[in-house]
Amino acid sequence: MSSPLKGLVSMQDFIRLKSSLPVAFKPGASVRGYFGVGLFLLTALIVQQSTGWRWTLLTELQGTKTYKLATGLGLLACVLYQWRFSVTRAQGGQHNFETMMGRHKLFGTLLPLVFFFHSQTLGYGYQQIFSLTLLLIFLTGLFNLQIVTIYKPWYRPVWISAHVGLSMALLLLMTYHVYINYAFK
């Protein structure tokens, strides 16, 4: 195949790929499934926080240092795993995109549950800011581009900036939280 013809084929492949992206991100049953589970977990967390209900056994477990450390490491691992998707995409890796996106959504959907097992309260001061940042990241992920169909050119960059920016802030708050909890003990 000659060079100009090869370039034309590559350009046609690019145009075909570009035109198929909206179809690939079209809302489907699995997207709505993640949304439904996430909305249920968020609603349960809001009801639990507003009524002050506490699971007695979990409260006792959360009082032990070992449990706090284990669930804190679990929450940290969950957040760092979420960053794996973003870093891989930023490096240009597109292999297994659907699998990685599915796992990103699954871990993100279960984030309120992981948070609940670590702490049944939002905390006070910086811990409350930390908790609310985590929930805002969850909300921006829940109401993603597949669920909220806003076809304005400004929406995608704003959404990505909010989701990733809050995630960066969360890493800083997590680092501060670990420092405060273990530097003075």
Short mmCIF file of N, CA and C in Angstrom, two decimals:
data_model
loop_
_atom_site.label_atom_id
_atom_site.label_comp_id
_atom_site.label_asym_id
_atom_site.label_seq_id
_atom_site.Cartn_x
_atom_site.Cartn_y
_atom_site.Cartn_z
N MET A 1 0.85 -1.17 0.00
CA MET A 1 0.00 0.00 0.00
C MET A 1 0.89 1.23 0.00
N SER A 2 0.59 2.16 -0.85
CA SER A 2 1.41 3.37 -0.94
C SER A 2 1.17 4.26 0.28
N SER A 3 2.11 5.16 0.52
CA SER A 3 2.07 6.01 1.69
C SER A 3 0.84 6.93 1.73
N PRO A 4 0.48 7.65 0.60
CA PRO A 4 -0.70 8.51 0.67
C PRO A 4 -1.98 7.71 0.94
N LEU A 5 -2.09 6.51 0.34
CA LEU A 5 -3.28 5.70 0.55
C LEU A 5 -3.34 5.19 1.99
N LYS A 6 -2.17 4.83 2.54
CA LYS A 6 -2.11 4.37 3.91
C LYS A 6 -2.53 5.49 4.87
N GLY A 7 -2.09 6.72 4.58
CA GLY A 7 -2.49 7.87 5.39
C GLY A 7 -3.98 8.11 5.33
N LEU A 8 -4.59 7.90 4.15
CA LEU A 8 -6.03 8.09 3.98
C LEU A 8 -6.80 7.05 4.80
N VAL A 9 -6.32 5.80 4.78
CA VAL A 9 -6.97 4.74 5.55
C VAL A 9 -6.90 5.06 7.04
N SER A 10 -5.75 5.54 7.50
CA SER A 10 -5.60 5.90 8.91
C SER A 10 -6.54 7.04 9.27
N MET A 11 -6.68 8.03 8.39
CA MET A 11 -7.59 9.14 8.63
C MET A 11 -9.03 8.65 8.69
N GLN A 12 -9.40 7.73 7.79
CA GLN A 12 -10.76 7.19 7.81
C GLN A 12 -11.01 6.40 9.10
N ASP A 13 -10.00 5.65 9.55
CA ASP A 13 -10.14 4.91 10.81
C ASP A 13 -10.35 5.88 11.98
N PHE A 14 -9.59 6.99 11.96
CA PHE A 14 -9.73 7.99 13.01
C PHE A 14 -11.13 8.59 13.00
N ILE A 15 -11.64 8.95 11.82
CA ILE A 15 -12.98 9.52 11.70
C ILE A 15 -14.03 8.51 12.16
N ARG A 16 -13.85 7.25 11.77
CA ARG A 16 -14.79 6.20 12.18
C ARG A 16 -14.78 6.04 13.70
N LEU A 17 -13.59 6.04 14.31
CA LEU A 17 -13.48 5.92 15.75
C LEU A 17 -14.13 7.10 16.45
N LYS A 18 -13.87 8.31 15.94
CA LYS A 18 -14.42 9.52 16.53
C LYS A 18 -15.94 9.51 16.46
N SER A 19 -16.50 9.06 15.35
CA SER A 19 -17.96 9.05 15.21
C SER A 19 -18.61 7.94 16.02
N SER A 20 -17.84 6.90 16.40
CA SER A 20 -18.42 5.80 17.17
C SER A 20 -18.37 6.05 18.67
N LEU A 21 -17.62 7.03 19.13
CA LEU A 21 -17.51 7.29 20.56
C LEU A 21 -18.85 7.61 21.22
N PRO A 22 -19.70 8.49 20.65
CA PRO A 22 -20.97 8.73 21.31
C PRO A 22 -21.81 7.46 21.46
N VAL A 23 -21.71 6.54 20.51
CA VAL A 23 -22.45 5.28 20.60
C VAL A 23 -21.87 4.43 21.73
N ALA A 24 -20.55 4.42 21.89
CA ALA A 24 -19.91 3.62 22.93
C ALA A 24 -20.27 4.11 24.33
N PHE A 25 -20.52 5.41 24.47
CA PHE A 25 -20.85 5.96 25.77
C PHE A 25 -22.34 6.18 25.95
N LYS A 26 -23.13 5.60 25.09
CA LYS A 26 -24.58 5.73 25.19
C LYS A 26 -25.07 5.06 26.47
N PRO A 27 -26.00 5.71 27.21
CA PRO A 27 -26.48 5.11 28.45
C PRO A 27 -27.06 3.73 28.20
N GLY A 28 -26.70 2.79 29.05
CA GLY A 28 -27.20 1.43 28.92
C GLY A 28 -27.63 0.88 30.27
N ALA A 29 -28.00 -0.38 30.29
CA ALA A 29 -28.50 -1.01 31.50
C ALA A 29 -27.45 -1.04 32.60
N SER A 30 -26.20 -1.35 32.26
CA SER A 30 -25.18 -1.44 33.29
C SER A 30 -24.89 -0.07 33.90
N VAL A 31 -24.94 0.97 33.09
CA VAL A 31 -24.74 2.32 33.60
C VAL A 31 -25.85 2.67 34.58
N ARG A 32 -27.06 2.35 34.22
CA ARG A 32 -28.19 2.63 35.11
C ARG A 32 -28.13 1.75 36.36
N GLY A 33 -27.56 0.55 36.23
CA GLY A 33 -27.40 -0.33 37.39
C GLY A 33 -26.46 0.28 38.42
N TYR A 34 -25.30 0.78 37.94
CA TYR A 34 -24.37 1.46 38.84
C TYR A 34 -25.03 2.68 39.47
N PHE A 35 -25.78 3.41 38.67
CA PHE A 35 -26.44 4.60 39.17
C PHE A 35 -27.45 4.24 40.26
N GLY A 36 -28.23 3.19 40.02
CA GLY A 36 -29.24 2.76 41.00
C GLY A 36 -28.62 2.32 42.31
N VAL A 37 -27.58 1.51 42.24
CA VAL A 37 -26.91 1.04 43.45
C VAL A 37 -26.26 2.21 44.18
N GLY A 38 -25.60 3.09 43.43
CA GLY A 38 -24.96 4.25 44.03
C GLY A 38 -25.96 5.18 44.69
N LEU A 39 -27.08 5.41 44.03
CA LEU A 39 -28.12 6.28 44.59
C LEU A 39 -28.70 5.66 45.86
N PHE A 40 -28.90 4.34 45.84
CA PHE A 40 -29.40 3.64 47.03
C PHE A 40 -28.42 3.79 48.20
N LEU A 41 -27.13 3.56 47.95
CA LEU A 41 -26.13 3.67 49.01
C LEU A 41 -26.01 5.10 49.53
N LEU A 42 -26.09 6.07 48.63
CA LEU A 42 -26.04 7.47 49.05
C LEU A 42 -27.26 7.82 49.90
N THR A 43 -28.44 7.38 49.47
CA THR A 43 -29.66 7.63 50.23
C THR A 43 -29.58 6.98 51.61
N ALA A 44 -29.10 5.74 51.66
CA ALA A 44 -28.95 5.04 52.94
C ALA A 44 -27.99 5.79 53.86
N LEU A 45 -26.89 6.31 53.30
CA LEU A 45 -25.93 7.06 54.10
C LEU A 45 -26.53 8.37 54.61
N ILE A 46 -27.29 9.05 53.77
CA ILE A 46 -27.94 10.30 54.19
C ILE A 46 -28.95 10.03 55.29
N VAL A 47 -29.76 8.98 55.14
CA VAL A 47 -30.75 8.62 56.17
C VAL A 47 -30.03 8.26 57.47
N GLN A 48 -28.97 7.48 57.37
CA GLN A 48 -28.20 7.08 58.55
C GLN A 48 -27.61 8.30 59.25
N GLN A 49 -27.06 9.23 58.48
CA GLN A 49 -26.47 10.44 59.07
C GLN A 49 -27.52 11.35 59.69
N SER A 50 -28.66 11.49 59.02
CA SER A 50 -29.69 12.42 59.51
C SER A 50 -30.46 11.87 60.71
N THR A 51 -30.60 10.56 60.82
CA THR A 51 -31.32 9.98 61.96
C THR A 51 -30.40 9.68 63.13
N GLY A 52 -29.11 9.65 62.88
CA GLY A 52 -28.15 9.35 63.94
C GLY A 52 -28.07 7.87 64.28
N TRP A 53 -28.62 7.02 63.44
CA TRP A 53 -28.60 5.58 63.68
C TRP A 53 -27.18 5.05 63.64
N ARG A 54 -26.86 4.18 64.58
CA ARG A 54 -25.53 3.55 64.62
C ARG A 54 -25.70 2.04 64.74
N TRP A 55 -24.87 1.32 64.03
CA TRP A 55 -24.82 -0.14 64.12
C TRP A 55 -23.91 -0.45 65.30
N THR A 56 -24.47 -1.02 66.36
CA THR A 56 -23.75 -1.20 67.62
C THR A 56 -22.46 -2.01 67.46
N LEU A 57 -22.54 -3.14 66.78
CA LEU A 57 -21.36 -3.97 66.59
C LEU A 57 -20.27 -3.22 65.82
N LEU A 58 -20.69 -2.48 64.79
CA LEU A 58 -19.74 -1.72 63.99
C LEU A 58 -19.12 -0.59 64.81
N THR A 59 -19.92 0.03 65.67
CA THR A 59 -19.41 1.10 66.54
C THR A 59 -18.31 0.56 67.45
N GLU A 60 -18.54 -0.64 68.00
CA GLU A 60 -17.52 -1.25 68.86
C GLU A 60 -16.25 -1.56 68.07
N LEU A 61 -16.43 -2.11 66.87
CA LEU A 61 -15.26 -2.40 66.02
C LEU A 61 -14.50 -1.14 65.66
N GLN A 62 -15.23 -0.08 65.35
CA GLN A 62 -14.59 1.17 64.95
C GLN A 62 -13.84 1.82 66.10
N GLY A 63 -14.09 1.36 67.31
CA GLY A 63 -13.38 1.87 68.47
C GLY A 63 -12.00 1.26 68.66
N THR A 64 -11.70 0.20 67.92
CA THR A 64 -10.40 -0.45 68.06
C THR A 64 -9.41 0.10 67.03
N LYS A 65 -8.16 0.21 67.45
CA LYS A 65 -7.13 0.76 66.56
C LYS A 65 -6.88 -0.13 65.35
N THR A 66 -6.91 -1.45 65.56
CA THR A 66 -6.64 -2.38 64.46
C THR A 66 -7.70 -2.25 63.37
N TYR A 67 -8.96 -2.17 63.78
CA TYR A 67 -10.05 -2.04 62.80
C TYR A 67 -9.95 -0.72 62.04
N LYS A 68 -9.68 0.36 62.78
CA LYS A 68 -9.53 1.67 62.12
C LYS A 68 -8.41 1.64 61.08
N LEU A 69 -7.30 1.02 61.46
CA LEU A 69 -6.16 0.94 60.55
C LEU A 69 -6.51 0.09 59.33
N ALA A 70 -7.13 -1.06 59.55
CA ALA A 70 -7.47 -1.97 58.44
C ALA A 70 -8.47 -1.32 57.48
N THR A 71 -9.52 -0.71 58.01
CA THR A 71 -10.52 -0.10 57.12
C THR A 71 -9.97 1.17 56.48
N GLY A 72 -9.10 1.89 57.20
CA GLY A 72 -8.46 3.06 56.61
C GLY A 72 -7.57 2.68 55.44
N LEU A 73 -6.82 1.59 55.62
CA LEU A 73 -5.99 1.10 54.51
C LEU A 73 -6.85 0.61 53.36
N GLY A 74 -7.99 0.00 53.68
CA GLY A 74 -8.93 -0.43 52.63
C GLY A 74 -9.47 0.75 51.85
N LEU A 75 -9.83 1.81 52.56
CA LEU A 75 -10.34 3.02 51.90
C LEU A 75 -9.24 3.67 51.06
N LEU A 76 -8.03 3.72 51.59
CA LEU A 76 -6.90 4.26 50.83
C LEU A 76 -6.64 3.42 49.58
N ALA A 77 -6.68 2.11 49.72
CA ALA A 77 -6.46 1.22 48.57
C ALA A 77 -7.54 1.44 47.51
N CYS A 78 -8.77 1.63 47.95
CA CYS A 78 -9.87 1.87 47.01
C CYS A 78 -9.65 3.17 46.24
N VAL A 79 -9.26 4.22 46.95
CA VAL A 79 -9.02 5.52 46.30
C VAL A 79 -7.82 5.44 45.36
N LEU A 80 -6.75 4.79 45.80
CA LEU A 80 -5.57 4.66 44.93
C LEU A 80 -5.87 3.81 43.70
N TYR A 81 -6.71 2.80 43.85
CA TYR A 81 -7.11 1.99 42.70
C TYR A 81 -7.89 2.84 41.70
N GLN A 82 -8.71 3.75 42.21
CA GLN A 82 -9.44 4.65 41.33
C GLN A 82 -8.48 5.53 40.53
N TRP A 83 -7.39 5.94 41.16
CA TRP A 83 -6.40 6.78 40.47
C TRP A 83 -5.67 6.01 39.39
N ARG A 84 -5.59 4.70 39.53
CA ARG A 84 -4.92 3.87 38.52
C ARG A 84 -5.56 4.07 37.14
N PHE A 85 -6.87 4.16 37.12
CA PHE A 85 -7.60 4.37 35.86
C PHE A 85 -7.22 5.71 35.24
N SER A 86 -7.21 6.75 36.05
CA SER A 86 -6.90 8.09 35.55
C SER A 86 -5.46 8.18 35.05
N VAL A 87 -4.54 7.61 35.80
CA VAL A 87 -3.12 7.67 35.41
C VAL A 87 -2.89 6.88 34.12
N THR A 88 -3.51 5.71 34.00
CA THR A 88 -3.36 4.91 32.78
C THR A 88 -3.89 5.67 31.57
N ARG A 89 -5.03 6.33 31.72
CA ARG A 89 -5.59 7.12 30.62
C ARG A 89 -4.70 8.30 30.28
N ALA A 90 -4.15 8.97 31.30
CA ALA A 90 -3.29 10.13 31.06
C ALA A 90 -2.00 9.73 30.34
N GLN A 91 -1.56 8.51 30.54
CA GLN A 91 -0.35 8.02 29.87
C GLN A 91 -0.64 7.50 28.48
N GLY A 92 -1.89 7.58 28.06
CA GLY A 92 -2.26 7.18 26.71
C GLY A 92 -2.67 5.74 26.57
N GLY A 93 -2.76 5.03 27.66
CA GLY A 93 -3.14 3.62 27.61
C GLY A 93 -4.64 3.46 27.38
N GLN A 94 -5.01 2.86 26.28
CA GLN A 94 -6.42 2.66 25.96
C GLN A 94 -6.79 1.17 25.97
N HIS A 95 -5.81 0.29 26.24
CA HIS A 95 -6.12 -1.13 26.25
C HIS A 95 -7.00 -1.46 27.46
N ASN A 96 -7.93 -2.35 27.27
CA ASN A 96 -8.87 -2.76 28.31
C ASN A 96 -9.65 -1.58 28.89
N PHE A 97 -9.95 -0.60 28.06
CA PHE A 97 -10.64 0.60 28.54
C PHE A 97 -11.98 0.26 29.18
N GLU A 98 -12.76 -0.59 28.52
CA GLU A 98 -14.09 -0.92 29.05
C GLU A 98 -13.99 -1.65 30.38
N THR A 99 -13.03 -2.56 30.50
CA THR A 99 -12.84 -3.29 31.75
C THR A 99 -12.43 -2.34 32.87
N MET A 100 -11.47 -1.47 32.56
CA MET A 100 -11.01 -0.51 33.58
C MET A 100 -12.12 0.46 33.97
N MET A 101 -12.90 0.92 33.00
CA MET A 101 -14.00 1.83 33.30
C MET A 101 -15.05 1.14 34.16
N GLY A 102 -15.33 -0.12 33.84
CA GLY A 102 -16.30 -0.88 34.64
C GLY A 102 -15.85 -1.03 36.09
N ARG A 103 -14.57 -1.33 36.28
CA ARG A 103 -14.04 -1.45 37.64
C ARG A 103 -14.02 -0.11 38.35
N HIS A 104 -13.69 0.95 37.61
CA HIS A 104 -13.69 2.30 38.17
C HIS A 104 -15.09 2.65 38.68
N LYS A 105 -16.10 2.33 37.89
CA LYS A 105 -17.48 2.60 38.29
C LYS A 105 -17.89 1.73 39.47
N LEU A 106 -17.49 0.46 39.46
CA LEU A 106 -17.85 -0.45 40.55
C LEU A 106 -17.26 0.01 41.87
N PHE A 107 -15.95 0.30 41.88
CA PHE A 107 -15.31 0.76 43.11
C PHE A 107 -15.87 2.11 43.54
N GLY A 108 -16.14 2.98 42.58
CA GLY A 108 -16.73 4.28 42.90
C GLY A 108 -18.13 4.16 43.47
N THR A 109 -18.90 3.22 42.94
CA THR A 109 -20.26 3.01 43.42
C THR A 109 -20.26 2.49 44.85
N LEU A 110 -19.30 1.66 45.18
CA LEU A 110 -19.24 1.07 46.52
C LEU A 110 -18.52 1.95 47.54
N LEU A 111 -18.05 3.11 47.12
CA LEU A 111 -17.31 4.01 48.00
C LEU A 111 -18.07 4.41 49.27
N PRO A 112 -19.38 4.75 49.20
CA PRO A 112 -20.09 5.07 50.45
C PRO A 112 -20.13 3.90 51.43
N LEU A 113 -20.20 2.69 50.91
CA LEU A 113 -20.22 1.50 51.77
C LEU A 113 -18.86 1.32 52.46
N VAL A 114 -17.79 1.48 51.71
CA VAL A 114 -16.44 1.38 52.28
C VAL A 114 -16.25 2.48 53.32
N PHE A 115 -16.71 3.68 53.01
CA PHE A 115 -16.62 4.80 53.95
C PHE A 115 -17.40 4.50 55.22
N PHE A 116 -18.62 3.95 55.08
CA PHE A 116 -19.47 3.64 56.24
C PHE A 116 -18.78 2.64 57.16
N PHE A 117 -18.12 1.64 56.59
CA PHE A 117 -17.44 0.65 57.42
C PHE A 117 -16.21 1.24 58.11
N HIS A 118 -15.67 2.31 57.57
CA HIS A 118 -14.54 2.97 58.23
C HIS A 118 -15.03 3.93 59.31
N SER A 119 -16.08 4.67 59.02
CA SER A 119 -16.60 5.66 59.97
C SER A 119 -18.10 5.84 59.75
N GLN A 120 -18.85 5.79 60.85
CA GLN A 120 -20.30 5.98 60.75
C GLN A 120 -20.70 7.45 60.87
N THR A 121 -19.72 8.31 61.08
CA THR A 121 -20.01 9.74 61.17
C THR A 121 -19.17 10.50 60.14
N LEU A 122 -19.58 11.72 59.88
CA LEU A 122 -18.82 12.57 58.96
C LEU A 122 -17.65 13.24 59.66
N GLY A 123 -17.64 13.22 60.99
CA GLY A 123 -16.55 13.82 61.74
C GLY A 123 -16.76 15.32 61.95
N TYR A 124 -15.72 15.96 62.46
CA TYR A 124 -15.76 17.40 62.74
C TYR A 124 -14.50 18.05 62.17
N GLY A 125 -14.60 19.32 61.85
CA GLY A 125 -13.45 20.06 61.35
C GLY A 125 -12.94 19.51 60.03
N TYR A 126 -11.64 19.25 59.98
CA TYR A 126 -11.04 18.77 58.73
C TYR A 126 -11.60 17.41 58.33
N GLN A 127 -11.99 16.58 59.32
CA GLN A 127 -12.55 15.26 58.99
C GLN A 127 -13.88 15.40 58.26
N GLN A 128 -14.65 16.40 58.64
CA GLN A 128 -15.92 16.64 57.95
C GLN A 128 -15.66 17.12 56.52
N ILE A 129 -14.68 17.99 56.34
CA ILE A 129 -14.31 18.44 55.00
C ILE A 129 -13.82 17.25 54.17
N PHE A 130 -13.02 16.40 54.79
CA PHE A 130 -12.52 15.19 54.14
C PHE A 130 -13.68 14.29 53.71
N SER A 131 -14.63 14.05 54.62
CA SER A 131 -15.78 13.19 54.33
C SER A 131 -16.65 13.78 53.23
N LEU A 132 -16.91 15.08 53.31
CA LEU A 132 -17.76 15.73 52.30
C LEU A 132 -17.07 15.76 50.94
N THR A 133 -15.75 15.91 50.92
CA THR A 133 -15.01 15.85 49.65
C THR A 133 -15.15 14.47 49.03
N LEU A 134 -15.05 13.44 49.85
CA LEU A 134 -15.23 12.07 49.37
C LEU A 134 -16.62 11.88 48.77
N LEU A 135 -17.63 12.42 49.46
CA LEU A 135 -19.00 12.28 48.96
C LEU A 135 -19.25 13.13 47.71
N LEU A 136 -18.60 14.28 47.60
CA LEU A 136 -18.72 15.09 46.38
C LEU A 136 -18.08 14.38 45.18
N ILE A 137 -16.96 13.72 45.41
CA ILE A 137 -16.34 12.93 44.34
C ILE A 137 -17.30 11.83 43.92
N PHE A 138 -17.90 11.18 44.90
CA PHE A 138 -18.88 10.13 44.62
C PHE A 138 -20.04 10.69 43.80
N LEU A 139 -20.55 11.86 44.19
CA LEU A 139 -21.68 12.48 43.47
C LEU A 139 -21.31 12.84 42.04
N THR A 140 -20.12 13.42 41.85
CA THR A 140 -19.73 13.76 40.47
C THR A 140 -19.55 12.50 39.64
N GLY A 141 -19.07 11.44 40.26
CA GLY A 141 -18.95 10.17 39.54
C GLY A 141 -20.30 9.55 39.25
N LEU A 142 -21.21 9.66 40.21
CA LEU A 142 -22.55 9.09 40.04
C LEU A 142 -23.30 9.79 38.92
N PHE A 143 -23.23 11.10 38.90
CA PHE A 143 -23.90 11.88 37.85
C PHE A 143 -22.90 12.18 36.73
N ASN A 144 -22.39 11.11 36.14
CA ASN A 144 -21.36 11.22 35.11
C ASN A 144 -21.97 11.57 33.76
N LEU A 145 -21.12 11.61 32.75
CA LEU A 145 -21.53 12.03 31.41
C LEU A 145 -22.52 11.07 30.76
N GLN A 146 -22.57 9.83 31.22
CA GLN A 146 -23.52 8.87 30.65
C GLN A 146 -24.91 9.04 31.26
N ILE A 147 -24.98 9.52 32.47
CA ILE A 147 -26.26 9.71 33.15
C ILE A 147 -26.83 11.09 32.84
N VAL A 148 -26.01 12.11 33.04
CA VAL A 148 -26.44 13.49 32.77
C VAL A 148 -26.09 13.79 31.32
N THR A 149 -27.09 13.83 30.49
CA THR A 149 -26.84 14.03 29.06
C THR A 149 -26.96 15.51 28.71
N ILE A 150 -25.93 16.24 29.04
CA ILE A 150 -25.85 17.66 28.68
C ILE A 150 -24.87 17.76 27.52
N TYR A 151 -25.35 18.21 26.41
CA TYR A 151 -24.52 18.25 25.19
C TYR A 151 -23.96 19.65 24.94
N LYS A 152 -23.55 20.30 25.97
CA LYS A 152 -22.92 21.61 25.84
C LYS A 152 -21.41 21.42 25.83
N PRO A 153 -20.69 22.19 25.03
CA PRO A 153 -19.24 22.00 24.94
C PRO A 153 -18.51 22.27 26.26
N TRP A 154 -19.08 23.06 27.14
CA TRP A 154 -18.42 23.39 28.39
C TRP A 154 -18.60 22.31 29.46
N TYR A 155 -19.60 21.44 29.32
CA TYR A 155 -19.95 20.52 30.41
C TYR A 155 -18.87 19.47 30.69
N ARG A 156 -18.37 18.83 29.66
CA ARG A 156 -17.38 17.76 29.86
C ARG A 156 -16.12 18.26 30.57
N PRO A 157 -15.50 19.38 30.11
CA PRO A 157 -14.31 19.85 30.82
C PRO A 157 -14.60 20.27 32.26
N VAL A 158 -15.77 20.86 32.49
CA VAL A 158 -16.13 21.26 33.86
C VAL A 158 -16.31 20.02 34.73
N TRP A 159 -17.00 19.02 34.19
CA TRP A 159 -17.24 17.79 34.95
C TRP A 159 -15.92 17.09 35.27
N ILE A 160 -15.05 16.93 34.27
CA ILE A 160 -13.75 16.27 34.48
C ILE A 160 -12.93 17.06 35.49
N SER A 161 -12.91 18.39 35.36
CA SER A 161 -12.13 19.22 36.29
C SER A 161 -12.64 19.06 37.72
N ALA A 162 -13.95 19.03 37.89
CA ALA A 162 -14.53 18.87 39.23
C ALA A 162 -14.19 17.50 39.80
N HIS A 163 -14.40 16.45 39.01
CA HIS A 163 -14.18 15.08 39.49
C HIS A 163 -12.70 14.84 39.82
N VAL A 164 -11.81 15.23 38.93
CA VAL A 164 -10.38 15.00 39.15
C VAL A 164 -9.83 15.99 40.18
N GLY A 165 -10.27 17.24 40.13
CA GLY A 165 -9.81 18.23 41.10
C GLY A 165 -10.18 17.86 42.53
N LEU A 166 -11.42 17.42 42.73
CA LEU A 166 -11.82 16.96 44.06
C LEU A 166 -11.02 15.72 44.48
N SER A 167 -10.72 14.87 43.52
CA SER A 167 -9.93 13.66 43.82
C SER A 167 -8.51 14.03 44.26
N MET A 168 -7.94 15.06 43.64
CA MET A 168 -6.61 15.53 44.06
C MET A 168 -6.68 16.10 45.47
N ALA A 169 -7.72 16.88 45.74
CA ALA A 169 -7.89 17.44 47.08
C ALA A 169 -8.05 16.32 48.11
N LEU A 170 -8.75 15.25 47.71
CA LEU A 170 -8.95 14.12 48.62
C LEU A 170 -7.61 13.47 48.99
N LEU A 171 -6.72 13.34 48.02
CA LEU A 171 -5.41 12.76 48.32
C LEU A 171 -4.65 13.61 49.33
N LEU A 172 -4.73 14.92 49.19
CA LEU A 172 -4.07 15.81 50.16
C LEU A 172 -4.71 15.67 51.54
N LEU A 173 -6.04 15.63 51.58
CA LEU A 173 -6.74 15.48 52.85
C LEU A 173 -6.46 14.12 53.49
N MET A 174 -6.34 13.09 52.66
CA MET A 174 -6.00 11.76 53.19
C MET A 174 -4.61 11.76 53.81
N THR A 175 -3.68 12.39 53.13
CA THR A 175 -2.31 12.47 53.65
C THR A 175 -2.30 13.20 54.99
N TYR A 176 -3.03 14.31 55.05
CA TYR A 176 -3.13 15.07 56.30
C TYR A 176 -3.78 14.23 57.39
N HIS A 177 -4.83 13.50 57.06
CA HIS A 177 -5.54 12.65 58.01
C HIS A 177 -4.61 11.57 58.58
N VAL A 178 -3.85 10.93 57.73
CA VAL A 178 -2.90 9.90 58.18
C VAL A 178 -1.84 10.54 59.08
N TYR A 179 -1.33 11.70 58.68
CA TYR A 179 -0.32 12.39 59.47
C TYR A 179 -0.85 12.74 60.86
N ILE A 180 -2.03 13.33 60.92
CA ILE A 180 -2.62 13.74 62.20
C ILE A 180 -2.87 12.53 63.09
N ASN A 181 -3.36 11.45 62.51
CA ASN A 181 -3.71 10.28 63.31
C ASN A 181 -2.51 9.48 63.80
N TYR A 182 -1.42 9.49 63.06
CA TYR A 182 -0.29 8.64 63.44
C TYR A 182 0.95 9.40 63.87
N ALA A 183 1.04 10.67 63.59
CA ALA A 183 2.22 11.43 63.99
C ALA A 183 2.19 11.76 65.48
N PHE A 184 0.99 11.89 66.03
CA PHE A 184 0.87 12.30 67.43
C PHE A 184 0.49 11.15 68.35
N LYS A 185 0.58 9.93 67.88
CA LYS A 185 0.20 8.78 68.72
C LYS A 185 1.42 8.09 69.26
#
